[in-house]
Short mmCIF file of C-alpha atoms and ligand atoms in Angstrom, two decimals:
data_model
loop_
_atom_site.label_atom_id
_atom_site.label_comp_id
_atom_site.label_asym_id
_atom_site.label_seq_id
_atom_site.Cartn_x
_atom_site.Cartn_y
_atom_site.Cartn_z
CA UNK A 21 0.00 0.00 0.00
CA UNK A 22 1.34 3.45 -0.88
CA UNK A 23 1.57 6.18 1.74
CA UNK A 24 -1.31 8.01 0.08
CA UNK A 25 -3.53 4.92 0.08
CA UNK A 26 -2.85 4.20 3.73
CA UNK A 27 -3.63 7.83 4.56
CA UNK A 28 -7.01 7.52 2.82
CA UNK A 29 -7.79 4.24 4.62
CA UNK A 30 -6.90 5.74 8.00
CA UNK A 31 -9.05 8.79 7.28
CA UNK A 32 -12.01 6.58 6.36
CA UNK A 33 -11.51 4.46 9.46
CA UNK A 34 -11.50 7.53 11.65
CA UNK A 35 -14.68 8.78 10.03
CA UNK A 36 -16.39 5.41 10.54
CA UNK A 37 -15.38 5.50 14.19
CA UNK A 38 -16.71 9.00 14.64
CA UNK A 39 -20.03 8.12 13.10
CA UNK A 40 -20.47 5.32 15.64
CA UNK A 41 -20.34 7.63 18.65
CA UNK A 42 -23.29 7.32 21.05
CA UNK A 43 -24.68 10.51 22.61
CA UNK A 44 -26.47 10.66 25.92
CA UNK A 45 -28.19 13.87 26.99
CA UNK A 46 -26.17 15.66 24.36
CA UNK A 47 -22.77 14.30 25.43
CA UNK A 48 -20.66 11.64 23.68
CA UNK A 49 -20.34 8.61 25.98
CA UNK A 50 -19.12 5.67 23.90
CA UNK A 51 -19.32 3.90 20.53
CA UNK A 52 -21.63 1.26 19.07
CA UNK A 53 -20.14 -2.24 18.84
CA UNK A 54 -20.84 -2.37 15.10
CA UNK A 55 -22.52 -0.26 12.44
CA UNK A 56 -23.52 -3.14 10.19
CA UNK A 57 -27.06 -2.48 9.06
CA UNK A 58 -27.19 -5.59 6.88
CA UNK A 59 -27.07 -8.05 9.83
CA UNK A 60 -29.52 -8.36 12.70
CA UNK A 61 -28.30 -5.98 15.36
CA UNK A 62 -28.77 -8.37 18.37
CA UNK A 63 -26.80 -6.32 20.89
CA UNK A 64 -24.25 -4.83 18.50
CA UNK A 65 -26.16 -1.54 18.74
CA UNK A 66 -24.89 -1.18 22.30
CA UNK A 67 -21.67 0.20 23.71
CA UNK A 68 -19.65 -2.69 25.13
CA UNK A 69 -17.18 -1.76 27.83
CA UNK A 70 -14.47 -4.08 26.47
CA UNK A 71 -15.07 -3.02 22.86
CA UNK A 72 -14.63 0.62 23.77
CA UNK A 73 -11.09 0.10 25.12
CA UNK A 74 -9.14 0.57 21.85
CA UNK A 75 -11.50 3.39 20.88
CA UNK A 76 -10.86 5.10 24.22
CA UNK A 77 -7.12 4.94 23.62
CA UNK A 78 -7.31 6.34 20.13
CA UNK A 79 -9.61 9.13 21.33
CA UNK A 80 -7.10 9.95 24.08
CA UNK A 81 -4.23 10.02 21.62
CA UNK A 82 -6.15 12.40 19.37
CA UNK A 83 -7.04 14.72 22.23
CA UNK A 84 -10.72 13.74 22.32
CA UNK A 85 -10.60 13.23 26.05
CA UNK A 86 -14.19 14.31 26.74
CA UNK A 87 -15.77 11.14 25.37
CA UNK A 88 -13.46 8.99 27.49
CA UNK A 89 -14.20 11.03 30.59
CA UNK A 90 -17.95 10.74 29.98
CA UNK A 91 -17.65 7.01 29.38
CA UNK A 92 -15.80 6.55 32.67
CA UNK A 93 -18.35 8.61 34.58
CA UNK A 94 -21.44 6.99 33.08
CA UNK A 95 -20.19 3.42 33.47
CA UNK A 96 -19.25 4.27 37.04
CA UNK A 97 -22.86 5.38 37.63
CA UNK A 98 -24.04 2.02 36.33
CA UNK A 99 -21.74 0.11 38.69
CA UNK A 100 -23.61 -1.80 41.39
CA UNK A 101 -23.09 0.05 44.67
CA UNK A 102 -25.17 -1.90 47.18
CA UNK A 103 -24.16 -5.13 48.80
CA UNK A 104 -26.38 -7.97 47.58
CA UNK A 105 -27.56 -10.86 49.66
CA UNK A 106 -30.07 -12.21 47.19
CA UNK A 107 -29.46 -13.26 43.62
CA UNK A 108 -31.71 -10.70 41.95
CA UNK A 109 -29.07 -8.02 41.44
CA UNK A 110 -25.51 -8.38 40.20
CA UNK A 111 -22.79 -8.32 42.85
CA UNK A 112 -21.48 -5.06 44.31
CA UNK A 113 -18.68 -3.53 42.25
CA UNK A 114 -19.67 -5.22 38.99
CA UNK A 115 -19.88 -3.16 35.80
CA UNK A 116 -22.09 -4.00 32.83
CA UNK A 117 -20.96 -5.79 29.67
CA UNK A 118 -22.77 -3.17 27.62
CA UNK A 119 -25.33 -0.37 27.73
CA UNK A 120 -27.56 1.58 25.41
CA UNK A 121 -29.49 4.84 25.45
CA UNK A 122 -33.26 4.46 25.67
CA UNK A 123 -35.84 7.18 25.17
CA UNK A 124 -39.02 7.68 27.15
CA UNK A 125 -40.86 10.73 25.94
CA UNK A 126 -38.30 13.51 26.08
CA UNK A 127 -36.25 11.71 28.69
CA UNK A 128 -33.17 9.64 27.96
CA UNK A 129 -31.84 6.95 30.22
CA UNK A 130 -29.18 4.23 30.07
CA UNK A 131 -30.11 0.57 30.08
CA UNK A 132 -27.28 -1.69 31.16
CA UNK A 133 -26.75 -5.38 30.50
CA UNK A 134 -24.92 -7.20 33.28
CA UNK A 135 -25.13 -10.43 31.34
CA UNK A 136 -28.77 -10.79 32.40
CA UNK A 137 -29.84 -10.32 28.77
CA UNK A 138 -26.73 -11.61 27.00
CA UNK A 139 -26.74 -14.81 25.00
CA UNK A 140 -26.01 -17.60 27.48
CA UNK A 141 -26.41 -15.16 30.42
CA UNK A 142 -22.64 -14.82 30.74
CA UNK A 143 -21.10 -12.67 33.49
CA UNK A 144 -18.93 -9.76 32.30
CA UNK A 145 -16.17 -10.15 34.87
CA UNK A 146 -13.76 -8.26 32.61
CA UNK A 147 -15.78 -5.00 32.39
CA UNK A 148 -14.72 -3.52 35.72
CA UNK A 149 -11.14 -4.60 35.04
CA UNK A 150 -11.10 -2.87 31.66
CA UNK A 151 -12.70 0.21 33.24
CA UNK A 152 -9.74 0.55 35.60
CA UNK A 153 -7.35 0.14 32.66
CA UNK A 154 -9.08 2.96 30.77
CA UNK A 155 -9.14 5.19 33.86
CA UNK A 156 -5.42 4.80 34.31
CA UNK A 157 -4.81 5.52 30.61
CA UNK A 158 -7.03 8.61 30.91
CA UNK A 159 -5.02 9.93 33.85
CA UNK A 160 -1.71 9.21 32.09
CA UNK A 161 -2.90 10.94 28.93
CA UNK A 162 -4.42 14.03 30.52
CA UNK A 163 -2.39 14.35 33.71
CA UNK A 164 -5.71 14.89 35.53
CA UNK A 165 -5.03 12.87 38.67
CA UNK A 166 -7.72 14.92 40.39
CA UNK A 167 -10.33 13.18 38.20
CA UNK A 168 -9.39 9.78 39.63
CA UNK A 169 -9.04 11.27 43.11
CA UNK A 170 -12.67 12.43 43.37
CA UNK A 171 -14.66 10.63 46.11
CA UNK A 172 -16.89 8.84 43.54
CA UNK A 173 -13.96 7.52 41.51
CA UNK A 174 -12.12 6.41 44.65
CA UNK A 175 -15.23 4.58 45.80
CA UNK A 176 -15.65 2.92 42.39
CA UNK A 177 -12.05 1.71 42.49
CA UNK A 178 -12.47 0.38 46.03
CA UNK A 179 -15.64 -1.51 45.09
CA UNK A 180 -13.87 -3.20 42.19
CA UNK A 181 -10.95 -4.24 44.34
CA UNK A 182 -13.30 -5.44 47.08
CA UNK A 183 -15.23 -7.48 44.55
CA UNK A 184 -12.00 -9.12 43.38
CA UNK A 185 -10.44 -9.64 46.78
CA UNK A 186 -13.46 -10.37 48.97
CA UNK A 187 -14.76 -13.63 50.40
CA UNK A 188 -14.38 -16.56 48.03
CA UNK A 189 -14.28 -20.32 48.03
CA UNK A 190 -10.82 -21.21 46.80
CA UNK A 191 -7.32 -20.43 48.08
CA UNK A 192 -5.60 -19.58 44.81
CA UNK A 193 -4.11 -16.12 44.30
CA UNK A 194 -5.98 -16.03 40.96
CA UNK A 195 -9.67 -15.19 40.38
CA UNK A 196 -12.23 -17.98 40.09
CA UNK A 197 -14.78 -17.13 37.40
CA UNK A 198 -17.53 -18.78 35.37
CA UNK A 199 -17.20 -19.70 31.69
CA UNK A 200 -17.51 -16.91 29.12
CA UNK A 201 -16.52 -14.15 31.57
CA UNK A 202 -14.38 -12.14 29.14
CA UNK A 203 -13.90 -11.43 25.43
CA UNK A 204 -14.82 -15.05 24.77
CA UNK A 205 -18.31 -14.55 26.07
CA UNK A 206 -19.72 -18.01 25.42
CA UNK A 207 -19.05 -21.49 26.65
CA UNK A 208 -15.52 -22.45 25.58
CA UNK A 209 -14.14 -24.40 28.52
CA UNK A 210 -12.60 -21.28 30.06
CA UNK A 211 -14.26 -21.42 33.47
CA UNK A 212 -12.04 -21.61 36.52
CA UNK A 213 -8.92 -19.48 36.36
CA UNK A 214 -8.61 -18.35 32.72
CA UNK A 215 -5.48 -16.45 31.77
CA UNK A 216 -7.21 -13.43 30.23
CA UNK A 217 -9.03 -12.63 33.48
CA UNK A 218 -5.87 -13.20 35.55
CA UNK A 219 -3.85 -10.85 33.34
CA UNK A 220 -6.56 -8.20 33.56
CA UNK A 221 -6.81 -8.74 37.31
CA UNK A 222 -3.08 -8.15 37.66
CA UNK A 223 -3.31 -4.99 35.53
CA UNK A 224 -6.23 -3.80 37.65
CA UNK A 225 -4.32 -4.27 40.89
CA UNK A 226 -1.40 -2.32 39.49
CA UNK A 227 -3.59 0.47 38.16
CA UNK A 228 -5.53 0.71 41.44
CA UNK A 229 -2.28 0.97 43.36
CA UNK A 230 -1.39 4.00 41.27
CA UNK A 231 -4.80 5.61 41.41
CA UNK A 232 -5.84 5.16 45.04
CA UNK A 233 -5.07 8.02 47.39
CA UNK A 234 -2.87 7.10 50.29
CA UNK A 235 -5.39 7.91 53.03
CA UNK A 236 -7.10 6.33 56.00
CA UNK A 237 -10.07 5.16 53.94
CA UNK A 238 -7.87 3.27 51.47
CA UNK A 239 -5.27 1.94 53.84
CA UNK A 240 -6.67 -1.60 54.10
CA UNK A 241 -7.37 -1.89 50.38
CA UNK A 242 -3.85 -0.77 49.48
CA UNK A 243 -2.44 -3.27 51.94
CA UNK A 244 -4.57 -6.03 50.40
CA UNK A 245 -3.36 -5.08 46.91
CA UNK A 246 0.25 -5.18 48.07
CA UNK A 247 -0.33 -8.58 49.63
CA UNK A 248 -1.87 -10.00 46.50
CA UNK A 249 0.40 -8.85 43.68
CA UNK A 250 3.51 -10.93 44.57
CA UNK A 251 1.81 -14.34 45.00
CA UNK A 252 -0.38 -13.75 41.94
CA UNK A 253 2.66 -12.84 39.85
CA UNK A 254 4.75 -15.76 40.96
CA UNK A 255 1.85 -18.23 40.59
CA UNK A 256 1.33 -17.22 36.95
CA UNK A 257 5.03 -16.95 36.08
CA UNK A 258 5.74 -20.43 37.38
CA UNK A 259 2.60 -22.49 37.16
CA UNK A 260 1.11 -21.18 33.90
CA UNK A 261 4.40 -21.11 32.02
CA UNK A 262 4.79 -23.74 29.31
CA UNK A 263 7.94 -24.44 27.33
CA UNK A 264 9.61 -27.61 26.05
CA UNK A 265 11.45 -28.10 29.31
CA UNK A 266 8.33 -27.66 31.42
CA UNK A 267 6.49 -30.00 29.09
CA UNK A 268 9.05 -32.64 29.86
CA UNK A 269 8.62 -32.12 33.59
CA UNK A 270 4.85 -32.49 33.23
CA UNK A 271 5.29 -35.55 31.03
CA UNK A 272 7.19 -37.26 33.84
CA UNK A 273 4.98 -36.01 36.68
CA UNK A 274 4.05 -38.35 39.48
CA UNK A 275 0.49 -37.93 40.72
CA UNK A 276 -1.54 -38.20 43.92
CA UNK A 277 1.07 -36.28 45.90
CA UNK A 278 -0.13 -34.96 49.23
CA UNK A 279 1.23 -32.11 51.29
CA UNK A 280 3.48 -29.11 51.02
CA UNK A 281 6.35 -30.73 49.16
CA UNK A 282 4.26 -31.96 46.22
CA UNK A 283 5.95 -31.24 42.90
CA UNK A 284 2.75 -31.79 40.93
CA UNK A 285 0.74 -29.49 43.18
CA UNK A 286 -2.34 -29.41 40.98
CA UNK A 287 -2.29 -33.15 40.39
CA UNK A 288 -2.08 -32.81 36.61
CA UNK A 289 -2.29 -36.21 34.92
CA UNK A 290 0.14 -36.17 32.04
CA UNK A 291 -2.32 -38.16 29.88
CA UNK A 292 -4.54 -35.07 29.88
CA UNK A 293 -1.82 -32.96 28.22
CA UNK A 294 -1.49 -33.10 24.42
CA UNK A 295 2.26 -33.52 24.86
CA UNK A 296 2.79 -35.32 21.55
CA UNK A 297 1.31 -32.41 19.55
CA UNK A 298 2.90 -29.81 21.78
CA UNK A 299 6.37 -31.32 21.71
CA UNK A 300 6.22 -31.26 17.92
CA UNK A 301 4.73 -27.79 17.80
CA UNK A 302 7.01 -25.92 20.22
CA UNK A 303 9.82 -24.06 18.49
CA UNK A 304 13.22 -24.32 20.07
CA UNK A 305 13.44 -21.67 22.82
CA UNK A 306 9.66 -21.21 22.61
CA UNK A 307 7.20 -20.70 25.45
CA UNK A 308 3.96 -19.01 26.51
CA UNK A 309 1.43 -18.85 29.33
CA UNK A 310 -1.13 -21.65 29.42
CA UNK A 311 -4.81 -20.81 29.20
CA UNK A 312 -6.05 -22.05 32.56
CA UNK A 313 -4.99 -23.92 35.68
CA UNK A 314 -7.05 -25.71 38.29
CA UNK A 315 -7.35 -29.05 40.05
CA UNK A 316 -6.12 -31.71 37.58
CA UNK A 317 -6.64 -29.13 34.87
CA UNK A 318 -4.00 -27.44 32.76
CA UNK A 319 -5.40 -25.94 29.58
CA UNK A 320 -2.46 -25.80 27.16
CA UNK A 321 -4.20 -23.70 24.52
CA UNK A 322 -2.48 -20.42 23.60
CA UNK A 323 -4.82 -17.47 24.28
CA UNK A 324 -3.59 -14.31 22.61
CA UNK A 325 -5.15 -11.56 24.71
CA UNK A 326 -4.05 -13.04 28.03
CA UNK A 327 -0.49 -13.44 26.82
CA UNK A 328 -0.34 -9.91 25.37
CA UNK A 329 -1.83 -8.33 28.50
CA UNK A 330 0.60 -10.31 30.67
CA UNK A 331 3.45 -8.71 28.72
CA UNK A 332 1.95 -5.23 29.01
CA UNK A 333 1.39 -5.41 32.76
CA UNK A 334 4.71 -7.19 33.34
CA UNK A 335 2.92 -10.15 34.82
CA UNK A 336 5.58 -12.14 32.96
CA UNK A 337 9.29 -11.42 33.26
CA UNK A 338 10.85 -9.54 30.37
CA UNK A 339 12.64 -12.66 29.23
CA UNK A 340 9.37 -14.60 29.18
CA UNK A 341 7.78 -11.82 27.15
CA UNK A 342 10.59 -12.06 24.62
CA UNK A 343 10.11 -15.82 24.44
CA UNK A 344 6.39 -15.34 23.77
CA UNK A 345 7.26 -12.98 20.91
CA UNK A 346 9.80 -15.47 19.57
CA UNK A 347 7.11 -18.19 19.65
CA UNK A 348 4.75 -15.99 17.66
CA UNK A 349 7.47 -15.27 15.14
CA UNK A 350 8.31 -18.96 14.73
CA UNK A 351 4.65 -19.99 14.60
CA UNK A 352 3.55 -17.03 12.49
CA UNK A 353 1.25 -19.05 10.20
CA UNK A 354 -0.58 -20.55 13.16
CA UNK A 355 -0.85 -17.48 15.37
CA UNK A 356 -0.98 -14.60 12.88
CA UNK A 357 -1.77 -16.15 9.51
CA UNK A 358 -3.80 -14.01 7.14
CA UNK A 359 -5.16 -11.73 9.85
CA UNK A 360 -3.51 -10.79 13.12
CA UNK A 361 -4.28 -12.54 15.26
CA UNK A 362 -5.58 -15.93 16.36
CA UNK A 363 -7.77 -15.63 19.45
CA UNK A 364 -6.74 -19.07 20.71
CA UNK A 365 -4.75 -21.97 19.33
CA UNK A 366 -5.44 -24.76 18.56
CA UNK A 367 -9.20 -25.05 18.02
CA UNK A 368 -11.30 -27.49 20.04
CA UNK A 369 -12.34 -30.38 17.82
CA UNK A 370 -14.58 -33.44 17.83
CA UNK A 371 -15.55 -34.63 21.30
CA UNK A 372 -13.76 -31.67 22.97
CA UNK A 373 -15.82 -29.28 20.86
CA UNK A 374 -19.02 -31.16 21.74
CA UNK A 375 -18.35 -31.23 25.46
CA UNK A 376 -16.65 -27.89 26.03
CA UNK A 377 -18.74 -25.66 23.75
CA UNK A 378 -21.97 -27.60 24.08
CA UNK A 379 -21.91 -28.23 20.29
CA UNK A 380 -21.95 -24.47 19.58
CA UNK A 381 -22.20 -24.14 15.77
CA UNK A 382 -20.83 -20.59 15.81
CA UNK A 383 -17.78 -21.89 17.65
CA UNK A 384 -17.07 -24.87 15.45
CA UNK A 385 -13.34 -25.58 14.90
CA UNK A 386 -11.38 -22.62 13.50
CA UNK A 387 -14.29 -20.24 13.67
CA UNK A 388 -15.22 -17.25 15.88
CA UNK A 389 -13.88 -17.79 19.42
CA UNK A 390 -12.74 -21.32 18.71
CA UNK A 391 -9.57 -20.53 16.81
CA UNK A 392 -10.82 -17.64 14.69
CA UNK A 393 -8.61 -14.60 13.93
CA UNK A 394 -9.65 -11.29 15.47
CA UNK A 395 -8.31 -7.99 14.12
CA UNK A 396 -9.07 -6.29 17.44
CA UNK A 397 -6.11 -8.22 18.83
CA UNK A 398 -3.78 -6.38 16.46
CA UNK A 399 -3.32 -3.38 18.76
CA UNK A 400 -2.54 -5.57 21.77
CA UNK A 401 -0.04 -7.55 19.75
CA UNK A 402 1.58 -4.39 18.43
CA UNK A 403 1.80 -2.85 21.91
CA UNK A 404 3.35 -6.00 23.39
CA UNK A 405 5.74 -6.46 20.45
CA UNK A 406 6.96 -2.86 20.63
CA UNK A 407 7.42 -3.19 24.39
CA UNK A 408 9.54 -6.32 23.76
CA UNK A 409 11.65 -4.46 21.14
CA UNK A 410 10.05 -6.42 18.31
CA UNK A 411 8.73 -3.54 16.22
CA UNK A 412 9.69 -5.62 13.19
CA UNK A 413 6.94 -8.12 14.05
CA UNK A 414 4.49 -5.33 14.83
CA UNK A 415 5.09 -3.76 11.41
CA UNK A 416 4.61 -7.06 9.61
CA UNK A 417 1.32 -7.64 11.38
CA UNK A 418 0.07 -4.14 10.59
CA UNK A 419 0.97 -4.61 6.93
CA UNK A 420 -1.06 -7.84 6.77
CA UNK A 421 -4.08 -6.19 8.37
CA UNK A 422 -3.81 -3.07 6.22
CA UNK A 423 -4.12 -5.11 3.04
CA UNK A 424 -7.47 -6.56 4.00
CA UNK A 425 -9.39 -4.73 6.68
CA UNK A 426 -10.60 -1.86 4.60
CA UNK A 427 -11.48 -4.12 1.67
CA UNK A 428 -13.37 -6.47 3.99
CA UNK A 429 -15.24 -3.54 5.52
CA UNK A 430 -13.67 -3.89 8.96
CA UNK A 431 -14.89 -7.41 9.67
CA UNK A 432 -15.32 -8.54 13.25
CA UNK A 433 -13.42 -11.83 12.90
CA UNK A 434 -11.97 -14.29 10.37
CA UNK A 435 -12.37 -18.05 10.05
CA UNK A 436 -10.16 -20.93 8.98
CA UNK A 437 -6.99 -22.42 10.36
CA UNK A 438 -4.99 -19.67 8.67
CA UNK A 439 -7.61 -16.92 9.18
CA UNK A 440 -8.15 -16.36 5.51
CA UNK A 441 -11.94 -16.31 5.34
CA UNK A 442 -14.10 -13.44 6.56
CA UNK A 443 -15.99 -14.94 9.53
CA UNK A 444 -19.22 -16.70 8.65
CA UNK A 445 -21.33 -14.50 10.91
CA UNK A 446 -18.85 -11.65 11.31
CA UNK A 447 -20.32 -8.17 11.53
CA UNK A 448 -18.92 -5.54 9.19
CA UNK A 449 -17.92 -2.08 10.41
CA UNK A 450 -17.08 -3.57 13.77
CA UNK A 451 -15.79 -0.69 15.80
CA UNK A 452 -13.08 -2.38 17.79
CA UNK A 453 -11.64 -3.66 14.52
CA UNK A 454 -11.50 -0.08 13.26
CA UNK A 455 -10.10 1.44 16.44
CA UNK A 456 -7.56 -1.34 16.92
CA UNK A 457 -6.17 -0.72 13.44
CA UNK A 458 -5.91 3.03 14.04
CA UNK A 459 -4.37 2.46 17.44
CA UNK A 460 -1.82 -0.05 16.16
CA UNK A 461 -0.52 2.55 13.72
CA UNK A 462 -0.27 5.23 16.39
CA UNK A 463 1.58 2.86 18.73
CA UNK A 464 4.17 1.92 16.15
CA UNK A 465 4.68 5.55 15.10
CA UNK A 466 4.79 6.89 18.65
CA UNK A 467 5.74 4.16 21.12
CA UNK A 468 5.58 6.63 24.01
CA UNK A 469 1.83 6.00 24.16
CA UNK A 470 2.51 2.44 25.28
CA UNK A 471 3.39 3.87 28.70
CA UNK A 472 -0.31 4.62 29.19
CA UNK A 473 -1.23 0.96 28.99
CA UNK A 474 1.86 -0.77 30.27
CA UNK A 475 3.65 -1.27 33.59
CA UNK A 476 7.34 -1.83 34.17
C1 GLC B 14 -19.02 -10.80 20.76
C2 GLC B 14 -17.63 -10.93 21.36
C3 GLC B 14 -17.45 -9.99 22.53
C4 GLC B 14 -17.78 -8.57 22.10
C5 GLC B 14 -19.17 -8.49 21.49
C6 GLC B 14 -19.49 -7.12 20.90
O1 GLC B 14 -19.97 -11.24 21.68
O2 GLC B 14 -17.39 -12.23 21.76
O3 GLC B 14 -16.15 -10.09 23.03
O4 GLC B 14 -17.68 -7.72 23.20
O5 GLC B 14 -19.28 -9.44 20.43
O6 GLC B 14 -18.59 -6.81 19.89
#
């Protein structure tokens, strides 16, 4: 693509993004998930908290801070503030998956979906975690610490941290969540302790630590955050890490070990690990974070967003981050293919697909969440690659996306093992596809923006 062509594409993308802005009582507060009027809208006519993240960042970069501020304030108003003892309301601290503006006479109000309307009634655990991420980016971009220091914002932050750190059943440093609690918002065998939520949880703790005022009211919460970050970090770095060497250790694991000295603490049965496929697949010096870990359960699938967020928040060590990038480079066809990048690899097939997705036809092998390619992941890949000094990989990925996204009218996702087909039910003019593409270009041109979304 020539410089002029890419300028035209970027200008069109920006215009499409602008035309998707949602107004509430005259103020811009977010963007529609998609502006595809040829497909049934389902809930794509709503503003999703997670979908707005790349848009928020691009708006911040371009000085359009008002929309991000309004988004943060309005979603904070929707957050559940009262403690619940019955099941009729979502838990305190939770934020909705999405919301839309409804009209009643001359009045406008916001209707939020906490998963109570969503397909499969999935819980949006990630929303409040993404909210904190956007708040921290907003403060970094504008320098307005006072915005985050207002009593309402401080309370919102505390409620999120309380929700994450409060009473629970298990003793892991990670968060226990139901299936479909994040970007993959349908049944995909990611209940328990999925990587994406753990990486976002870690980011949230680090952002909250920066944003909370050091005062009497916050003292206990700050202490709790400080107590949680080290065990969470070391648990993920050690127990989620997979590389050829670790694979060999797992392969030779004993089982049924009791007590503190157990090597195989989670009682993983090596027969449950696809070690034959993995030992062939792993490049030399390769490695990445596994998708999930629980009792006798190690999900060895590669999940892109969790791995990229772990690099950005420094949940992994720098060397591990570099190894992840090296793995992507060596396994480019599998993990990037014709559209950056694969949401998870490999796809669930046959009996696994039947059992873990409940025979979901949208999530059949190499489609949608089950091994589809999602252009929204481009910006996270680019940010992580640049942070790991692999701008070369970031540029290659952007070039691949640039060739197709505009032509394919900003498709939501791609299908096929190599991600070559526009997704069977993919929406067009999907806004996080558009904003991710714009953001990826800004991040490669001006890496200083990565500081807004990354931690050392
Ligand atoms: C799909 C995606 C989800 C996204 C939503 C709106 O449900 O799985 O992550 O937020 O569409 O784009």
